[in-house]
CSV table of C-alpha atoms in Angstrom, one decimal:
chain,number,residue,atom,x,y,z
A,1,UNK,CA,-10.3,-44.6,-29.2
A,2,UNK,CA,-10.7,-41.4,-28.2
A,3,UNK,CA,-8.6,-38.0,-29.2
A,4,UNK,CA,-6.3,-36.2,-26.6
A,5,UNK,CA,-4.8,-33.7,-26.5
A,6,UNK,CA,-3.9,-31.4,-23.3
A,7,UNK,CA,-5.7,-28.0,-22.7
A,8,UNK,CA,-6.5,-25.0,-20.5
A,9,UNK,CA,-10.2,-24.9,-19.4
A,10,UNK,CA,-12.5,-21.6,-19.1
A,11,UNK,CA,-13.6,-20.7,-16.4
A,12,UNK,CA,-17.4,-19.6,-15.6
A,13,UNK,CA,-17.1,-16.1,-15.9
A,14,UNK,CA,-15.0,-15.9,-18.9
A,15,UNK,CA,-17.2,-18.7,-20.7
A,16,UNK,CA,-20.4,-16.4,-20.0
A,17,UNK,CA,-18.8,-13.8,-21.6
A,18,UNK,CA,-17.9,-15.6,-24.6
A,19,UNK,CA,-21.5,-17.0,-24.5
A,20,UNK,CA,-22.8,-13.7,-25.2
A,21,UNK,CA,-21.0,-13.9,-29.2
A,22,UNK,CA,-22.7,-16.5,-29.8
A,23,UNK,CA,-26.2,-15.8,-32.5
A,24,UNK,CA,-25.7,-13.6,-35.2
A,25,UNK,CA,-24.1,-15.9,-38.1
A,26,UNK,CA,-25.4,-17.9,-40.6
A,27,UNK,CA,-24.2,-21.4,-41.0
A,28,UNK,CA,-22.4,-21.2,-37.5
A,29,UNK,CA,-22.9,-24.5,-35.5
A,30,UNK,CA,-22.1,-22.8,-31.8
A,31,UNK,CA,-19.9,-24.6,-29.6
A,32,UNK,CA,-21.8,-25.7,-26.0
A,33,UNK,CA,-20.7,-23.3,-23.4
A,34,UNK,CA,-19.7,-26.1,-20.9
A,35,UNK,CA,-17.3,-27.4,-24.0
A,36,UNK,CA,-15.2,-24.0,-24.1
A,37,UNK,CA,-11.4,-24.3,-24.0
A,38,UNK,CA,-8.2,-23.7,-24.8
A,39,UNK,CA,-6.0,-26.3,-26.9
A,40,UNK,CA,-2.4,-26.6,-25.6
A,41,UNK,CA,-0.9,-29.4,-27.8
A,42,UNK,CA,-3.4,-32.0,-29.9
A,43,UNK,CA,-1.7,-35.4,-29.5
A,44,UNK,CA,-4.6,-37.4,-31.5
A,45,UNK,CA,-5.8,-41.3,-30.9
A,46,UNK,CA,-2.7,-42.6,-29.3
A,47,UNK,CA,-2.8,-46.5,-27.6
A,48,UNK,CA,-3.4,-46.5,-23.6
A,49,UNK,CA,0.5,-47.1,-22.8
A,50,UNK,CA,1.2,-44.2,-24.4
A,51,UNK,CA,-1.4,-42.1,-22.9
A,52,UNK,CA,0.3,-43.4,-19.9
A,53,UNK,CA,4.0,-42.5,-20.8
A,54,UNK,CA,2.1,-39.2,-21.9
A,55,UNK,CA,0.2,-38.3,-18.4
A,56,UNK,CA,3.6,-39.8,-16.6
A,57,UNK,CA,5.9,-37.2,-18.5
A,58,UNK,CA,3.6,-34.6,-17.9
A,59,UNK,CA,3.8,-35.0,-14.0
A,60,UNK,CA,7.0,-33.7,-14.4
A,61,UNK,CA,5.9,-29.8,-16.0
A,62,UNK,CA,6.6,-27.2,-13.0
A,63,UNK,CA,6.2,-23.9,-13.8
A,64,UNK,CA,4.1,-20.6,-12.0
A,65,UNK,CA,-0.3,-20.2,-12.2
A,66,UNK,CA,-0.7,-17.1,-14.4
A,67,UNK,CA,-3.1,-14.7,-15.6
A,68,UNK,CA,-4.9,-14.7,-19.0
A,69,UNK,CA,-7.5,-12.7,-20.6
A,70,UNK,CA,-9.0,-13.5,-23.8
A,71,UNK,CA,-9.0,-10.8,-26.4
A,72,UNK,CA,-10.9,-10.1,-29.8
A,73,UNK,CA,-12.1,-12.5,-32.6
A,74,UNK,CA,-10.6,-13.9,-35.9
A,75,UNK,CA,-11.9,-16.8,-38.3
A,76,UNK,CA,-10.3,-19.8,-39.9
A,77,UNK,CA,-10.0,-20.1,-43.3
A,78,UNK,CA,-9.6,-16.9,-45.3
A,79,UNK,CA,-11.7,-17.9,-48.5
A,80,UNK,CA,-13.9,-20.9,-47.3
A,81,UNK,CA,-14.5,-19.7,-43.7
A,82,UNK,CA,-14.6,-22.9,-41.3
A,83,UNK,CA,-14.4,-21.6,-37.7
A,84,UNK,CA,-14.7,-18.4,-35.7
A,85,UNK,CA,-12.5,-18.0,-32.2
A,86,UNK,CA,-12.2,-15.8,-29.3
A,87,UNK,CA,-8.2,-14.6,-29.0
A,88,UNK,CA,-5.9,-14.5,-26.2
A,89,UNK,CA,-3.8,-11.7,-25.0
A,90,UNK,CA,-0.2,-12.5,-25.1
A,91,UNK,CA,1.5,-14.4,-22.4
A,92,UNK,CA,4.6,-14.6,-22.3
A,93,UNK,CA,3.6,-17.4,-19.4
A,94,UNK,CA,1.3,-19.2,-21.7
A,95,UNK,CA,4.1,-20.0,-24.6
A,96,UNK,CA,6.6,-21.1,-22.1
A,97,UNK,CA,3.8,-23.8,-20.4
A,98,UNK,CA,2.7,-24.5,-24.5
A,99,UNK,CA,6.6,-25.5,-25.7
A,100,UNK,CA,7.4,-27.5,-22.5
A,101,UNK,CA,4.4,-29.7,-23.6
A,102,UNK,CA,4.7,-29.6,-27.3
A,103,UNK,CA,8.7,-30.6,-26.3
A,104,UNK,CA,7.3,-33.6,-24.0
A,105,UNK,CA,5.0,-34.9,-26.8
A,106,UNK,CA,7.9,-34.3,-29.1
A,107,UNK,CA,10.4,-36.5,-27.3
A,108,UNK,CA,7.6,-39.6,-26.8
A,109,UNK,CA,7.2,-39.4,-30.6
A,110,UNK,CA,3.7,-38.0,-31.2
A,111,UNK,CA,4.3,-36.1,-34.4
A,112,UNK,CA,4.1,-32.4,-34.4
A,113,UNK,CA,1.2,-30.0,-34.9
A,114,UNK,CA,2.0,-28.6,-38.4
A,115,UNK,CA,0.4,-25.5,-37.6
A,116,UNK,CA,1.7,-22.9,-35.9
A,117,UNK,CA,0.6,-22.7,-31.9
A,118,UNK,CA,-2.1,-19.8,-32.3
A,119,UNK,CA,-4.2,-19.8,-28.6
A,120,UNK,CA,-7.9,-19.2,-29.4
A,121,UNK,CA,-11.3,-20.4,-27.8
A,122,UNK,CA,-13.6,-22.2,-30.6
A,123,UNK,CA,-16.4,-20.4,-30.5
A,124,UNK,CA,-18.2,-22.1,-33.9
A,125,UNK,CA,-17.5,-24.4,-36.5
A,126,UNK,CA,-19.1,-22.9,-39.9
A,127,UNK,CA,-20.7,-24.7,-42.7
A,128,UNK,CA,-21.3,-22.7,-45.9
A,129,UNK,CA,-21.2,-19.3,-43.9
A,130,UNK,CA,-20.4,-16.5,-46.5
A,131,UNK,CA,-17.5,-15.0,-45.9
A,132,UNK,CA,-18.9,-11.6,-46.4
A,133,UNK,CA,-21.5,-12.3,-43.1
A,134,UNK,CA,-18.0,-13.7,-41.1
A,135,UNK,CA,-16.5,-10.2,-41.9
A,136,UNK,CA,-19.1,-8.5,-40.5
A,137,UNK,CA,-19.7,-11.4,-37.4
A,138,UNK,CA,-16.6,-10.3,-36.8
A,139,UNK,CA,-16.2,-6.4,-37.5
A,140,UNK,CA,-19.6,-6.0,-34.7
A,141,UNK,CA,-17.5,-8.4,-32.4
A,142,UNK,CA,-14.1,-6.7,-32.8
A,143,UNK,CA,-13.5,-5.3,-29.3
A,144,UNK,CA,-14.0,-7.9,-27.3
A,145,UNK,CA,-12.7,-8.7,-24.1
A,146,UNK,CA,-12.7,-10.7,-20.9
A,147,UNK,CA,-11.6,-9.6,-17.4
A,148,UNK,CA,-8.1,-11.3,-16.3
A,149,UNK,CA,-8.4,-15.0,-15.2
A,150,UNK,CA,-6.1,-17.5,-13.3
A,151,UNK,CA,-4.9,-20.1,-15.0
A,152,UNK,CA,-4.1,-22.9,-12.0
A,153,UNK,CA,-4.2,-26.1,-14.2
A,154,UNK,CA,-3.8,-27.5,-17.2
A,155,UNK,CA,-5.9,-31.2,-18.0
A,156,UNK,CA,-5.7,-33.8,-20.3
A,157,UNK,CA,-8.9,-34.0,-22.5
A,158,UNK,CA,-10.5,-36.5,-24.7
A,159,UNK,CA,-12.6,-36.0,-27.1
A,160,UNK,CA,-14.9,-38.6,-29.7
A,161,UNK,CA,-15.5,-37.3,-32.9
A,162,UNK,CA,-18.7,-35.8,-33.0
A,163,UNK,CA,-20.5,-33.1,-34.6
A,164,UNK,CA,-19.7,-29.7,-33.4
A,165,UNK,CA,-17.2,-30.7,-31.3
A,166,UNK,CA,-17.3,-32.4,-27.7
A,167,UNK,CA,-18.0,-33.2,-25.2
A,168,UNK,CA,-15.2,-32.7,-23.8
A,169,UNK,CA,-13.9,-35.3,-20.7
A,170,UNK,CA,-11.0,-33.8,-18.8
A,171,UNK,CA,-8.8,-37.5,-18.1
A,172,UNK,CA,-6.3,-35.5,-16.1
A,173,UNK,CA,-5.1,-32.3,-14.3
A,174,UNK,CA,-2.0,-31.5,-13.6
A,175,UNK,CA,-1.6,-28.1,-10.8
A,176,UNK,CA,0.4,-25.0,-11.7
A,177,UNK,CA,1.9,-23.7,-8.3
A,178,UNK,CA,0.7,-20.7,-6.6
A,179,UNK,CA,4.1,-18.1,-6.5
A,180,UNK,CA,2.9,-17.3,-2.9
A,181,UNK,CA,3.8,-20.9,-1.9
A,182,UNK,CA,7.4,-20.9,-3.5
A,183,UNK,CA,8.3,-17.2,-1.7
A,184,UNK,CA,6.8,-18.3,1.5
A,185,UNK,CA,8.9,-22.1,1.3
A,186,UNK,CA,11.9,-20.0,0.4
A,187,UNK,CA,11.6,-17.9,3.6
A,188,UNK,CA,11.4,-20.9,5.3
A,189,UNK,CA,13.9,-22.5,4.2
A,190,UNK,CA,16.1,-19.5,4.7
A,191,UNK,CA,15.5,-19.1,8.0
A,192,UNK,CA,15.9,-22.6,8.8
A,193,UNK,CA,19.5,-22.5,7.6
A,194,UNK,CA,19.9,-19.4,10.4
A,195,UNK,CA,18.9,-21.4,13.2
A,196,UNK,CA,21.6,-24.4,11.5
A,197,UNK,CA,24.3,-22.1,11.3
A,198,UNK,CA,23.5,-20.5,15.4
């Protein structure tokens, strides 16, 4: 059965640029570049109706495409370092589209994340890195930063447990709508009621 959960993908420019951090760490097992991405909500091995009811509930998110850039790099695990991530700028856009879902899974019963939502790009899982030669991964790596992207989707991935993580098979894709198309539609629909009321 494989893992779901849904997810924000990288595009090619921004995954070249987080290619360029990878090397440089000990014990770092380096993500594949076509793997990048961003975890919205993990929902775990869950039967097909319920991936159903899950992709059906999902059709109903509507909100605005919105900017990102990813910023800086961080670790997991203080003490026993086991991953190292790219950050994310905040969005105020990004936590709104994060909680919709995370409320959607809620209400179908998939149990919640534990962890506090903290949006980050794997960039390696770590096995027996020091966490002396993370600090300093990290300290050469500090100032990182992409150029602005659009985010116009979010999918639905599944994922097989596997070493290292991936691959990655995008199930579904659900749009974020373009602003331009709402303001334009409004206008429309504006001046349709004019020529109603003449």
């Amino acid at each position: 059965m494989p893992r779901l959960f849904t997810a924000l993908e990288i595009p090619r420019d921004a995954a070249l640029s987080l290619s360029l951090l990878r090397g440089g760490l000990p014990g770092a097992r380096w993500i594949d570049v076509e793997n990048y991405h961003m975890t919205l909500r993990f929902i775990g091995d869950v039967e097909g109706h319920v991936a159903d009811e899950i992709a059906n509930a999902l059709d109903r998110v509507h909100r605005p495409s919105f900017s990102l850039n990813l910023s800086g790099v961080g670790a997991f695990g203080q003490k026993k370092p086991h991953a190292v991530w790219a950050g994310v700028s905040a969005s105020p856009d990004l936590a709104a589209l994060q909680g919709e879902i995370d409320r959607i899974c809620q209400r179908l019963g998939i149990p919640a994340d534990p962890r506090k939502f903290m949006p980050h790009v794997t960039l390696a899982r770590l096995r027996n890195s020091s966490p002396l030669d993370v600090a300093q991964y990290l300290s050469a790596r500090g100032n990182f930063s992409t150029l602005p992207f659009r985010v116009g989707r979010f999918v639905l991935m599944s994922s097989r447990d596997s070493v290292g993580g991936g691959p990655y098979i995008v199930e579904e894709a659900w749009p974020l709508s373009d602003v331009d198309s709402r303001a334009s539609s409004r206008v429309a629909s504006a001046s349709d009621a004019v020529r109603i009321m003449r």
